[in-house]
């Protein structure tokens, strides 16, 4: 296990100590933001694959797995069904496979509240009460979920929780409930973020860890507000039903949401229909594979009391479940869309990539991709494991399989050969480097010119909001350019935006990935806007992916530029994110210093996604410089520790580590003995 120096996160209060708390807070926020803007590169220095344990911001550490009553039973539920389902989860081995939550959906409650204004269970369906069911479920090592709506009534017209948040949260906590699914019916037109925050606060105030599952059907961009109101998962769409058309329609609505999922916070494309009878076996396998790859909650929706061996074989596939539960730095995403065939990929934390080759068409066909397009590349060979047959094979870079109609082939792909030589040291333009692979929505990705039309080299000069660039890459959403870094490049920076050739049309998002991990991404950039500077640390990564996606409104006019896409290479190794390290001391002017979120208010874990200058960073932490920098006074060279993977064991004790671009960003710590 390589060791890294301990860093101290220091916050210099200075004259601010004499200010009022509010003024102090404002000053500190400004200081911290300014610092982040200048040092975020170093604060997010990352080491792939084996980062030290990160404390989790929310109560979930992986997508929730379990069962929910709605898809199969609707309102036809009672306590016997819930108990029998809990028993079946144990006896079928589903519990052993990781399925834990037993979730009661709509229709558990009586049609009126009790004399003290509390929700109460339907006396006919649940005569023994919910607390007794919670005990029953807990006694089997499982957890109990319950349902309400952020409205005056549930979707089935029963009492719901709008303006009753505190009493309802306390009632559920007193019963021993572990998860709340909170729906959106009868919401009285009140703002979603407000309604969902009220319940998030009420759940938190109970002191019980109740996973908060926000069911706002994808309205009001829950991927943006849900993590800030305590949500661990949020529905991205309307309801699923037991048909292939529903599965593919929901899948299509996931493309472009991948940047919003983080470890502990997940997009929810709705519960599973596997085993309910409306899908063929190939369709069941495709549905389960794709939902797993999306890091979706895996909530079974079938009757577990009579589940077939064939269905269990799908639901208990340990290799596929492992893909779902692993956080490798991004949820799965679509990396190629060829009409009836698609390729989806998810990086795994061990450096491998899981991929789904998907055939939506009505007859079997061959689907192909390359290891480079999956975010690998740069190795002389790769091993593949077919996660549904168990078959293994070796490839030098091409992946190809015959995929059944409405079906998938799912692989896990691992580098197994000799790595290519890295780019030379120096300041390099990506448009001058060879590309491992590229894909583009309209003709080829262009070097040093805008996308133009479909012919090669037919675009004008690069121009974003009136700023021109002599060097750069002109693309059209959806686009990807993959470059080999060989763990030898420290930073990547570019100025990004929609190219002037489409005037004020077009809207896209830019994202940068290192070995498939999401490093940074922009908000929506529209035609005519000035460029945004996007800068990330690339130390330790073998490959870089520059991706442009459409802003979920179609790809017309989505001409996008990476202006002056610059790599600084040489003398760099893998770093560890400061937010993943043990902190010697952490002093902060307003609540605790936060890991991988902004400061927020005074409570721990109440910040949100770190966003600076229009660019969001999944990893980071906040500090301000000490008055004098021991890095500076010690005259130490800036840089990251050497890459554990490329360093002999004897040489793995790293030198004291200072930030690469700003030695004052963090106090250096001595190497651990
Ligand atoms: C909504 C939700 C469903 C289900 C029903 C219950 O439609 O989206 O998942 O909970 O309500 O009435």
XYZ file of C-alpha atoms and ligand atoms in Angstrom:
685
model
C 0.000 0.000 0.000
C 1.749 3.200 -1.096
C 1.919 5.915 1.487
C 1.353 9.575 0.969
C 2.196 12.565 3.054
C -0.341 14.036 5.383
C -1.526 17.460 4.306
C -2.905 20.032 6.652
C -5.813 22.074 5.388
C -5.320 25.466 6.944
C -7.594 28.438 6.887
C -5.970 31.732 7.809
C -8.582 33.768 9.638
C -6.327 36.819 9.976
C -8.176 40.109 10.420
C -11.465 38.325 9.795
C -11.424 37.208 13.437
C -12.653 40.604 14.468
C -15.570 40.647 12.031
C -19.155 39.651 12.638
C -19.871 36.011 11.820
C -21.857 36.958 8.700
C -19.232 39.373 7.397
C -16.597 36.836 8.254
C -18.495 34.184 6.420
C -18.789 36.358 3.334
C -15.093 37.157 3.426
C -14.181 33.530 3.888
C -16.489 32.404 1.138
C -14.936 34.913 -1.223
C -11.446 33.891 -0.182
C -12.184 30.212 -0.489
C -13.846 30.647 -3.859
C -11.026 32.761 -5.156
C -8.554 30.228 -3.924
C -10.440 27.344 -5.442
C -10.577 29.153 -8.732
C -6.825 29.483 -8.770
C -5.856 26.190 -7.224
C -8.559 23.762 -8.105
C -6.150 21.985 -10.392
C -3.940 21.035 -7.556
C -6.716 20.351 -5.115
C -8.197 17.763 -7.409
C -4.920 16.029 -8.215
C -6.042 12.455 -8.427
C -4.556 9.045 -8.223
C -6.474 6.492 -10.260
C -7.713 3.142 -9.117
C -6.821 2.853 -5.441
C -7.577 6.139 -3.740
C -7.715 5.918 0.015
C -11.139 5.579 1.623
C -13.320 8.643 1.264
C -15.854 9.442 3.961
C -19.259 9.352 2.356
C -21.300 12.518 2.245
C -24.649 10.774 2.482
C -26.019 7.642 4.041
C -25.578 5.522 0.908
C -22.227 4.406 -0.425
C -23.460 2.637 -3.557
C -26.689 2.488 -5.536
C -29.522 1.190 -3.351
C -30.487 -2.451 -3.973
C -33.789 -3.977 -2.931
C -37.430 -4.447 -3.913
C -40.448 -2.171 -4.264
C -44.103 -3.167 -4.331
C -45.374 -0.794 -7.028
C -44.423 -2.280 -10.420
C -45.972 -5.683 -9.790
C -48.626 -5.042 -7.154
C -49.740 -1.403 -7.350
C -52.221 -0.844 -4.506
C -52.793 -4.560 -4.036
C -50.485 -4.839 -1.036
C -50.724 -5.932 2.576
C -48.490 -6.917 5.445
C -48.458 -10.579 4.462
C -47.049 -9.706 1.042
C -44.326 -7.523 2.544
C -43.323 -10.166 5.068
C -43.383 -12.958 2.506
C -41.263 -10.827 0.189
C -38.711 -10.271 2.955
C -38.602 -14.028 3.543
C -38.183 -14.644 -0.189
C -35.351 -12.161 -0.424
C -33.471 -14.305 2.060
C -34.460 -17.756 0.767
C -33.777 -16.980 -2.912
C -30.291 -15.687 -2.159
C -31.196 -12.172 -3.305
C -30.211 -10.808 0.093
C -26.851 -12.529 -0.225
C -26.476 -10.868 -3.626
C -26.842 -7.450 -1.999
C -30.575 -6.683 -2.222
C -31.417 -5.142 1.142
C -34.334 -2.726 1.034
C -37.964 -3.885 1.153
C -39.915 -0.835 0.045
C -43.646 -0.363 0.514
C -44.949 2.020 -2.163
C -48.271 3.865 -2.356
C -51.450 2.657 -0.603
C -50.043 1.622 2.776
C -51.780 4.468 4.615
C -55.317 4.876 5.909
C -57.503 7.456 4.214
C -57.334 9.822 7.202
C -54.694 10.871 9.722
C -55.111 9.997 13.398
C -56.329 12.375 16.112
C -52.832 13.811 16.532
C -52.376 14.463 12.840
C -50.155 11.447 12.219
C -50.273 9.154 9.219
C -51.469 5.703 10.151
C -51.419 2.418 8.308
C -54.498 1.135 6.499
C -56.204 -0.923 9.223
C -57.248 -3.674 6.829
C -54.070 -4.064 4.804
C -51.621 -3.459 7.676
C -53.474 -4.333 10.910
C -50.214 -5.082 12.732
C -48.769 -1.657 11.916
C -45.638 -0.601 10.106
C -43.354 -0.778 13.148
C -44.036 -4.507 13.392
C -43.127 -4.940 9.730
C -39.946 -2.957 10.293
C -39.062 -5.321 13.136
C -39.808 -8.321 10.940
C -37.671 -7.004 8.101
C -34.832 -5.930 10.384
C -34.784 -9.341 12.057
C -33.845 -10.770 8.648
C -30.999 -8.315 8.146
C -33.024 -6.236 5.708
C -34.223 -2.630 5.691
C -37.661 -1.105 5.309
C -38.619 1.643 2.865
C -41.842 3.635 2.819
C -43.610 6.062 0.489
C -45.312 9.453 0.530
C -45.767 12.427 -1.781
C -44.583 16.034 -1.625
C -48.187 17.001 -2.168
C -51.504 17.100 -0.374
C -52.308 13.526 -1.438
C -50.415 10.581 -2.906
C -50.832 9.615 -6.544
C -53.596 7.266 -5.397
C -55.391 10.001 -3.466
C -54.335 9.040 0.057
C -52.997 11.468 2.691
C -49.511 12.756 1.883
C -46.874 14.911 3.505
C -46.830 18.455 2.120
C -46.876 20.728 5.190
C -46.752 17.650 7.451
C -43.057 16.983 6.912
C -41.894 17.079 10.528
C -44.608 14.909 12.024
C -44.405 12.385 9.189
C -40.615 12.096 9.270
C -40.772 11.594 13.024
C -43.488 8.975 12.658
C -41.444 6.983 10.146
C -38.305 7.283 12.257
C -40.221 6.031 15.305
C -41.382 3.013 13.302
C -37.803 2.177 12.236
C -38.114 3.123 8.571
C -34.830 3.219 6.603
C -35.797 4.808 3.266
C -38.406 7.246 1.999
C -39.561 7.399 -1.617
C -41.091 10.859 -1.933
C -43.412 11.350 -4.893
C -44.673 14.442 -6.715
C -48.456 14.102 -7.026
C -50.824 16.857 -5.867
C -47.961 19.263 -5.306
C -50.153 22.406 -5.484
C -47.757 23.969 -7.986
C -45.300 24.827 -5.258
C -41.585 24.894 -6.172
C -40.038 21.430 -6.130
C -36.754 22.365 -4.471
C -38.684 23.948 -1.586
C -41.039 20.987 -1.111
C -38.248 18.431 -1.269
C -35.973 20.448 1.004
C -38.667 20.600 3.674
C -38.780 16.816 3.826
C -34.987 16.470 3.524
C -34.594 18.733 6.557
C -37.297 16.884 8.482
C -35.667 13.507 7.807
C -32.302 14.822 8.892
C -33.817 16.264 12.068
C -35.035 12.822 13.141
C -31.447 11.748 13.710
C -32.161 8.447 11.986
C -30.417 7.602 8.718
C -33.324 7.490 6.316
C -32.252 7.257 2.675
C -34.102 9.969 0.752
C -35.303 8.885 -2.676
C -36.710 11.828 -4.611
C -39.439 10.912 -7.094
C -39.977 14.122 -9.045
C -40.171 12.306 -12.407
C -37.253 14.303 -13.828
C -39.181 17.582 -13.514
C -37.353 20.752 -12.423
C -33.885 19.212 -13.003
C -33.749 17.088 -9.839
C -30.167 16.133 -10.760
C -29.326 19.709 -9.767
C -31.465 20.299 -6.672
C -31.807 16.793 -5.191
C -28.253 16.407 -3.845
C -28.621 19.796 -2.142
C -31.773 18.858 -0.230
C -30.517 15.558 1.152
C -31.510 13.291 -1.758
C -29.306 10.275 -2.421
C -31.193 9.288 -5.582
C -33.644 11.074 -7.821
C -35.975 9.858 -10.515
C -34.964 11.199 -13.920
C -38.152 10.280 -15.801
C -41.820 9.387 -15.607
C -42.897 5.873 -14.700
C -41.533 2.700 -16.244
C -43.940 0.008 -17.446
C -43.437 -3.622 -18.339
C -42.620 -3.148 -22.033
C -39.564 -2.884 -24.247
C -40.706 0.515 -25.514
C -40.740 1.856 -21.972
C -37.276 0.476 -21.170
C -35.693 2.007 -24.288
C -37.524 5.300 -23.885
C -36.297 5.686 -20.297
C -32.793 4.691 -21.371
C -32.734 7.405 -24.031
C -33.613 9.984 -21.395
C -30.500 9.089 -19.369
C -27.977 10.162 -22.021
C -26.463 13.480 -20.966
C -27.248 13.100 -17.247
C -24.046 11.203 -16.499
C -22.154 14.176 -15.120
C -24.692 14.672 -12.320
C -24.151 11.338 -10.579
C -21.428 11.140 -7.983
C -20.516 8.579 -5.396
C -23.429 8.662 -2.962
C -25.739 10.522 -5.391
C -27.414 8.652 -8.200
C -29.678 9.221 -11.184
C -32.696 6.900 -10.906
C -34.206 5.755 -14.224
C -36.956 3.946 -12.229
C -37.427 0.469 -10.833
C -36.811 -2.795 -12.637
C -39.409 -4.736 -14.606
C -37.227 -7.859 -14.919
C -39.335 -10.972 -14.399
C -42.750 -9.322 -14.707
C -43.567 -11.054 -17.983
C -43.638 -8.183 -20.461
C -40.025 -8.565 -21.559
C -38.303 -11.460 -23.321
C -35.281 -13.042 -21.673
C -32.916 -11.042 -23.924
C -34.807 -7.874 -23.050
C -34.612 -8.675 -19.333
C -30.851 -9.163 -19.651
C -30.516 -5.891 -21.591
C -32.638 -3.957 -19.058
C -30.649 -5.308 -16.101
C -27.268 -4.791 -17.788
C -27.983 -1.206 -18.790
C -29.492 -0.201 -15.430
C -26.454 -1.721 -13.725
C -24.071 0.166 -15.984
C -25.939 3.422 -15.293
C -25.212 3.075 -11.559
C -28.983 3.042 -11.162
C -30.647 1.893 -7.966
C -31.466 -1.801 -8.473
C -34.999 -2.042 -7.102
C -36.687 -5.256 -8.118
C -40.297 -4.909 -9.202
C -41.424 -8.524 -9.570
C -43.118 -11.100 -7.327
C -40.274 -12.640 -5.355
C -42.504 -15.318 -3.831
C -42.653 -17.090 -7.176
C -39.501 -15.879 -8.937
C -38.183 -18.319 -11.548
C -34.663 -19.697 -11.623
C -34.153 -17.968 -14.977
C -35.097 -14.581 -13.544
C -32.931 -15.171 -10.483
C -30.080 -15.970 -12.844
C -30.413 -12.455 -14.241
C -30.944 -10.648 -10.953
C -28.145 -12.469 -9.118
C -25.375 -12.119 -11.723
C -22.544 -11.107 -9.402
C -20.321 -9.726 -12.174
C -23.058 -7.387 -13.374
C -24.042 -6.340 -9.850
C -20.366 -5.548 -9.207
C -20.450 -3.125 -12.128
C -23.457 -1.395 -10.575
C -21.994 -1.129 -7.092
C -18.497 0.050 -8.048
C -17.716 3.756 -8.287
C -14.892 4.231 -10.750
C -15.346 7.973 -11.158
C -18.358 8.201 -13.454
C -21.670 6.474 -13.946
C -21.990 4.545 -17.184
C -22.691 6.592 -20.287
C -23.355 6.200 -23.972
C -20.083 6.479 -25.873
C -21.428 5.669 -29.348
C -24.872 5.960 -30.915
C -25.169 4.334 -34.326
C -28.937 4.239 -34.551
C -30.057 0.704 -33.794
C -26.750 -0.111 -32.115
C -25.140 1.699 -29.231
C -22.087 1.324 -27.024
C -22.232 2.200 -23.321
C -19.249 2.238 -20.957
C -18.504 2.669 -17.257
C -15.017 2.960 -15.741
C -14.345 0.620 -12.822
C -12.266 1.541 -9.804
C -9.623 -1.077 -10.651
C -8.896 0.641 -13.979
C -10.921 -1.764 -16.117
C -13.985 -0.697 -18.088
C -17.403 -2.327 -18.219
C -19.148 -2.028 -21.553
C -22.563 -2.895 -22.926
C -22.829 -3.484 -26.672
C -26.513 -2.819 -27.267
C -28.741 -3.815 -30.180
C -32.124 -2.086 -30.135
C -33.026 -3.519 -33.534
C -35.321 -6.417 -34.356
C -32.657 -8.842 -35.633
C -29.243 -9.975 -34.440
C -26.356 -7.831 -35.617
C -22.658 -7.269 -34.976
C -21.771 -4.384 -32.670
C -18.166 -3.181 -32.560
C -16.102 -0.669 -30.652
C -12.492 -0.150 -29.621
C -10.782 -0.161 -26.262
C -9.706 3.450 -26.939
C -13.322 4.545 -27.439
C -14.135 2.971 -24.074
C -11.551 5.171 -22.327
C -8.774 2.581 -22.315
C -6.145 2.489 -25.089
C -2.374 2.679 -25.030
C -1.812 -0.991 -24.191
C -0.571 -3.683 -26.564
C -3.332 -6.049 -25.446
C -6.449 -6.336 -23.291
C -8.381 -9.149 -21.688
C -12.144 -9.283 -21.963
C -14.650 -11.135 -19.842
C -18.178 -11.668 -21.124
C -20.244 -10.976 -17.998
C -23.173 -13.134 -19.107
C -21.288 -16.221 -20.382
C -18.105 -15.924 -18.316
C -15.993 -16.438 -21.454
C -12.642 -14.675 -21.502
C -10.544 -13.605 -24.478
C -7.688 -11.331 -25.488
C -7.756 -8.458 -27.980
C -5.279 -5.909 -29.262
C -7.982 -3.219 -29.233
C -11.059 -4.205 -31.223
C -14.221 -5.407 -29.507
C -16.903 -6.981 -31.583
C -19.798 -9.309 -30.869
C -22.955 -10.637 -32.417
C -25.739 -9.152 -30.308
C -29.261 -10.605 -30.303
C -32.310 -8.519 -31.203
C -33.311 -6.270 -28.289
C -30.253 -7.557 -26.504
C -26.800 -6.863 -25.182
C -23.363 -8.358 -24.858
C -21.627 -7.097 -21.737
C -17.866 -7.194 -21.202
C -15.383 -6.110 -18.605
C -12.164 -5.047 -20.370
C -8.769 -4.791 -18.683
C -5.389 -3.584 -19.928
C -3.032 -6.564 -20.055
C -0.106 -5.610 -22.312
C 2.835 -3.288 -22.637
C 2.038 0.394 -22.354
C 2.911 2.838 -25.140
C 5.537 5.538 -24.605
C 4.080 8.764 -23.199
C 4.108 12.094 -25.050
C 7.329 14.097 -24.782
C 7.760 16.546 -21.931
C 6.672 20.079 -22.669
C 3.646 22.242 -23.305
C 1.673 20.516 -26.028
C -1.419 21.277 -28.083
C -3.845 18.354 -28.314
C -4.462 19.259 -31.953
C -0.777 18.463 -32.658
C -0.835 15.055 -30.943
C -1.919 11.724 -32.371
C -5.402 10.714 -31.163
C -6.151 7.229 -29.895
C -9.695 7.549 -31.263
C -12.214 10.225 -32.121
C -15.895 10.364 -32.888
C -18.016 13.281 -34.017
C -21.676 14.055 -34.661
C -21.208 15.703 -38.096
C -18.245 14.698 -40.271
C -14.856 14.281 -38.576
C -13.488 16.140 -35.543
C -11.216 18.862 -36.975
C -7.737 20.010 -35.966
C -7.152 23.776 -35.729
C -10.447 24.676 -37.422
C -14.149 24.611 -36.647
C -16.283 21.591 -37.504
C -17.810 22.976 -40.713
C -19.924 20.474 -42.595
C -19.423 16.771 -43.164
C -16.260 16.863 -45.274
C -12.834 16.758 -43.670
C -11.063 20.119 -43.185
C -14.067 22.164 -44.372
C -14.542 24.400 -41.304
C -13.551 28.049 -40.804
C -11.115 29.208 -38.117
C -11.988 28.493 -34.484
C -13.954 31.269 -32.831
C -15.992 31.357 -29.589
C -17.949 34.458 -28.618
C -15.582 36.638 -30.652
C -12.375 35.068 -29.286
C -10.378 33.304 -31.989
C -7.963 30.420 -31.530
C -5.194 29.402 -33.904
C -4.925 26.016 -32.198
C -7.773 23.814 -31.125
C -10.314 21.149 -31.973
C -13.590 21.796 -33.767
C -16.308 19.212 -33.130
C -20.052 18.651 -33.307
C -22.013 17.019 -30.479
C -21.904 14.207 -29.633
C -18.124 14.107 -29.934
C -15.132 12.540 -28.235
C -11.378 12.866 -28.740
C -9.154 10.368 -26.902
C -5.478 11.145 -26.297
C -2.744 9.029 -24.725
C -0.963 10.656 -21.770
C 1.015 7.694 -20.446
C 0.767 9.110 -16.891
C 3.149 11.836 -17.983
C 0.963 14.932 -18.216
C 0.184 17.178 -15.300
C -2.581 19.465 -16.459
C -5.017 20.025 -19.274
C -6.595 23.394 -19.972
C -8.745 24.761 -22.784
C -11.178 27.543 -23.535
C -14.443 26.012 -24.581
C -17.686 27.119 -26.147
C -19.995 26.982 -29.154
C -18.279 28.019 -32.382
C -19.259 31.299 -34.042
C -20.202 29.523 -37.280
C -23.670 28.803 -35.791
C -24.292 32.340 -34.462
C -26.476 32.183 -31.368
C -27.709 28.663 -32.140
C -26.424 25.514 -30.490
C -26.039 24.428 -26.864
C -23.636 21.812 -25.526
C -21.815 20.617 -22.450
C -18.082 19.923 -22.233
C -16.618 17.195 -20.026
C -13.098 15.896 -19.485
C -12.387 12.338 -18.368
C -9.117 10.711 -17.270
C -9.222 6.936 -17.789
C -13.004 7.267 -17.885
C -13.235 9.181 -14.596
C -15.074 12.464 -14.745
C -12.552 15.205 -13.913
C -14.502 18.367 -14.706
C -17.450 19.578 -16.733
C -19.137 22.781 -17.784
C -22.716 23.895 -17.532
C -24.596 24.378 -20.784
C -22.676 26.591 -23.222
C -24.792 28.317 -25.862
C -24.007 30.017 -29.168
C -22.639 33.552 -28.830
C -21.363 33.128 -25.266
C -17.759 33.909 -24.344
C -15.476 30.902 -23.855
C -15.187 29.191 -20.458
C -11.800 28.090 -19.195
C -11.811 24.432 -18.213
C -8.722 23.240 -16.345
C -8.134 19.865 -14.728
C -5.286 17.935 -13.213
C -4.354 14.954 -15.367
C -1.474 13.593 -13.274
C -1.516 9.807 -13.134
C -3.877 9.158 -16.018
C -3.027 7.049 -19.020
C -5.705 8.515 -21.267
C -7.652 11.731 -21.620
C -11.095 12.052 -23.175
C -12.489 15.380 -24.367
C -16.236 14.941 -24.707
C -18.968 17.245 -25.968
C -22.576 16.232 -25.419
C -25.712 17.962 -26.545
C -27.628 19.792 -23.838
C -30.570 17.360 -24.023
C -32.297 19.403 -26.701
C -31.058 17.690 -29.873
C -27.748 18.093 -31.689
C -28.744 20.674 -34.331
C -26.176 23.483 -34.578
C -24.088 21.942 -31.791
C -20.715 23.065 -33.213
C -18.278 23.203 -30.321
C -14.642 24.222 -29.916
C -11.826 23.254 -27.605
C -9.763 26.453 -27.947
C -6.023 26.085 -27.245
C -6.366 22.616 -25.699
C -3.065 22.537 -23.838
C -1.331 19.720 -21.974
C 1.648 20.251 -19.702
C 3.626 17.012 -19.794
C 6.712 15.675 -18.111
C 7.868 15.281 -14.538
C 4.467 14.295 -13.249
C 3.184 11.257 -11.469
C -0.072 10.239 -9.874
C -1.343 12.370 -7.047
C -4.018 11.648 -4.500
C -6.926 14.004 -4.199
C -6.446 16.117 -1.091
C -10.055 15.340 -0.296
C -9.219 11.628 -0.166
C -6.349 12.037 2.283
C -6.173 12.086 6.029
C -6.030 15.704 7.142
C -3.710 16.550 9.983
C -5.649 19.682 10.880
C -8.523 21.352 9.151
C -9.635 24.750 10.347
C -12.532 26.490 8.685
C -14.343 29.769 9.276
C -17.893 28.484 8.849
C -18.645 24.922 9.870
C -16.141 22.239 8.900
C -13.966 22.206 5.769
C -15.761 19.868 3.376
C -14.528 17.052 1.170
C -15.695 17.035 -2.459
C -18.376 19.644 -1.839
C -18.456 23.372 -1.318
C -18.557 24.802 2.207
C -22.309 25.255 2.544
C -23.468 26.393 5.948
C -22.291 25.308 9.375
C -23.429 21.699 9.385
C -21.096 18.970 8.182
C -21.856 17.644 4.717
C -24.223 20.467 3.775
C -22.321 21.821 0.775
C -23.007 21.172 -2.864
C -21.062 20.326 -5.996
C -17.876 22.395 -6.293
C -18.411 24.797 -9.187
C -16.002 27.592 -10.044
C -16.286 29.888 -13.031
C -18.892 27.727 -14.747
C -16.938 24.478 -14.352
C -17.840 21.761 -11.857
C -15.362 19.413 -10.231
C -16.426 16.097 -8.657
C -13.405 16.154 -6.385
C -12.001 18.993 -4.342
C -11.717 20.667 -0.993
C -11.515 24.173 0.323
C -8.653 25.850 2.094
C -6.905 29.173 2.151
C -3.152 29.613 2.322
C -1.225 30.000 5.524
C 0.611 33.289 5.833
C 3.921 31.690 5.042
C 4.234 28.586 3.014
C 6.505 25.860 4.282
C 6.616 24.629 0.689
C 8.005 27.944 -0.392
C 10.349 28.342 2.550
C 11.613 24.802 2.154
C 12.197 25.519 -1.500
C 10.637 22.222 -2.489
C 9.809 21.515 -6.071
C 6.123 21.570 -6.861
C 4.575 18.380 -8.073
C 2.730 15.216 -7.138
C 4.056 12.022 -5.653
C 5.318 9.527 -8.194
C 2.903 7.068 -9.676
C 2.634 4.021 -7.424
C 2.123 1.807 -10.436
C 5.280 2.932 -12.192
C 7.553 3.275 -9.203
C 9.664 0.500 -7.676
C 8.397 -0.454 -4.200
C 11.635 0.695 -2.601
C 11.165 4.178 -4.025
C 7.501 4.542 -3.200
C 7.814 6.756 -0.187
C 6.847 10.031 -1.788
C 8.605 13.300 -1.322
C 6.843 16.058 0.565
C 4.180 17.194 -1.803
C 3.201 20.699 -2.712
C 0.692 21.870 -5.214
C 1.874 22.066 -8.777
C 0.587 25.486 -9.709
C 0.389 27.243 -6.363
C 2.762 26.188 -3.616
C 0.715 28.201 -1.140
C -2.462 26.242 -1.684
C -1.809 23.732 1.046
C 0.842 23.347 3.652
C 3.233 20.575 2.680
C 3.408 17.663 5.013
C 6.392 15.474 5.616
C 6.430 12.053 4.067
C 5.067 9.466 6.456
C 7.739 7.143 7.771
C -46.021 7.668 -9.162
C -44.603 7.146 -9.051
C -44.613 5.649 -9.126
C -45.480 5.069 -8.018
C -46.872 5.671 -8.086
C -47.716 5.298 -6.884
O -46.559 7.413 -10.410
O -43.802 7.691 -10.052
O -43.308 5.117 -9.063
O -44.878 5.360 -6.781
O -46.815 7.090 -8.138
O -48.966 5.884 -6.908
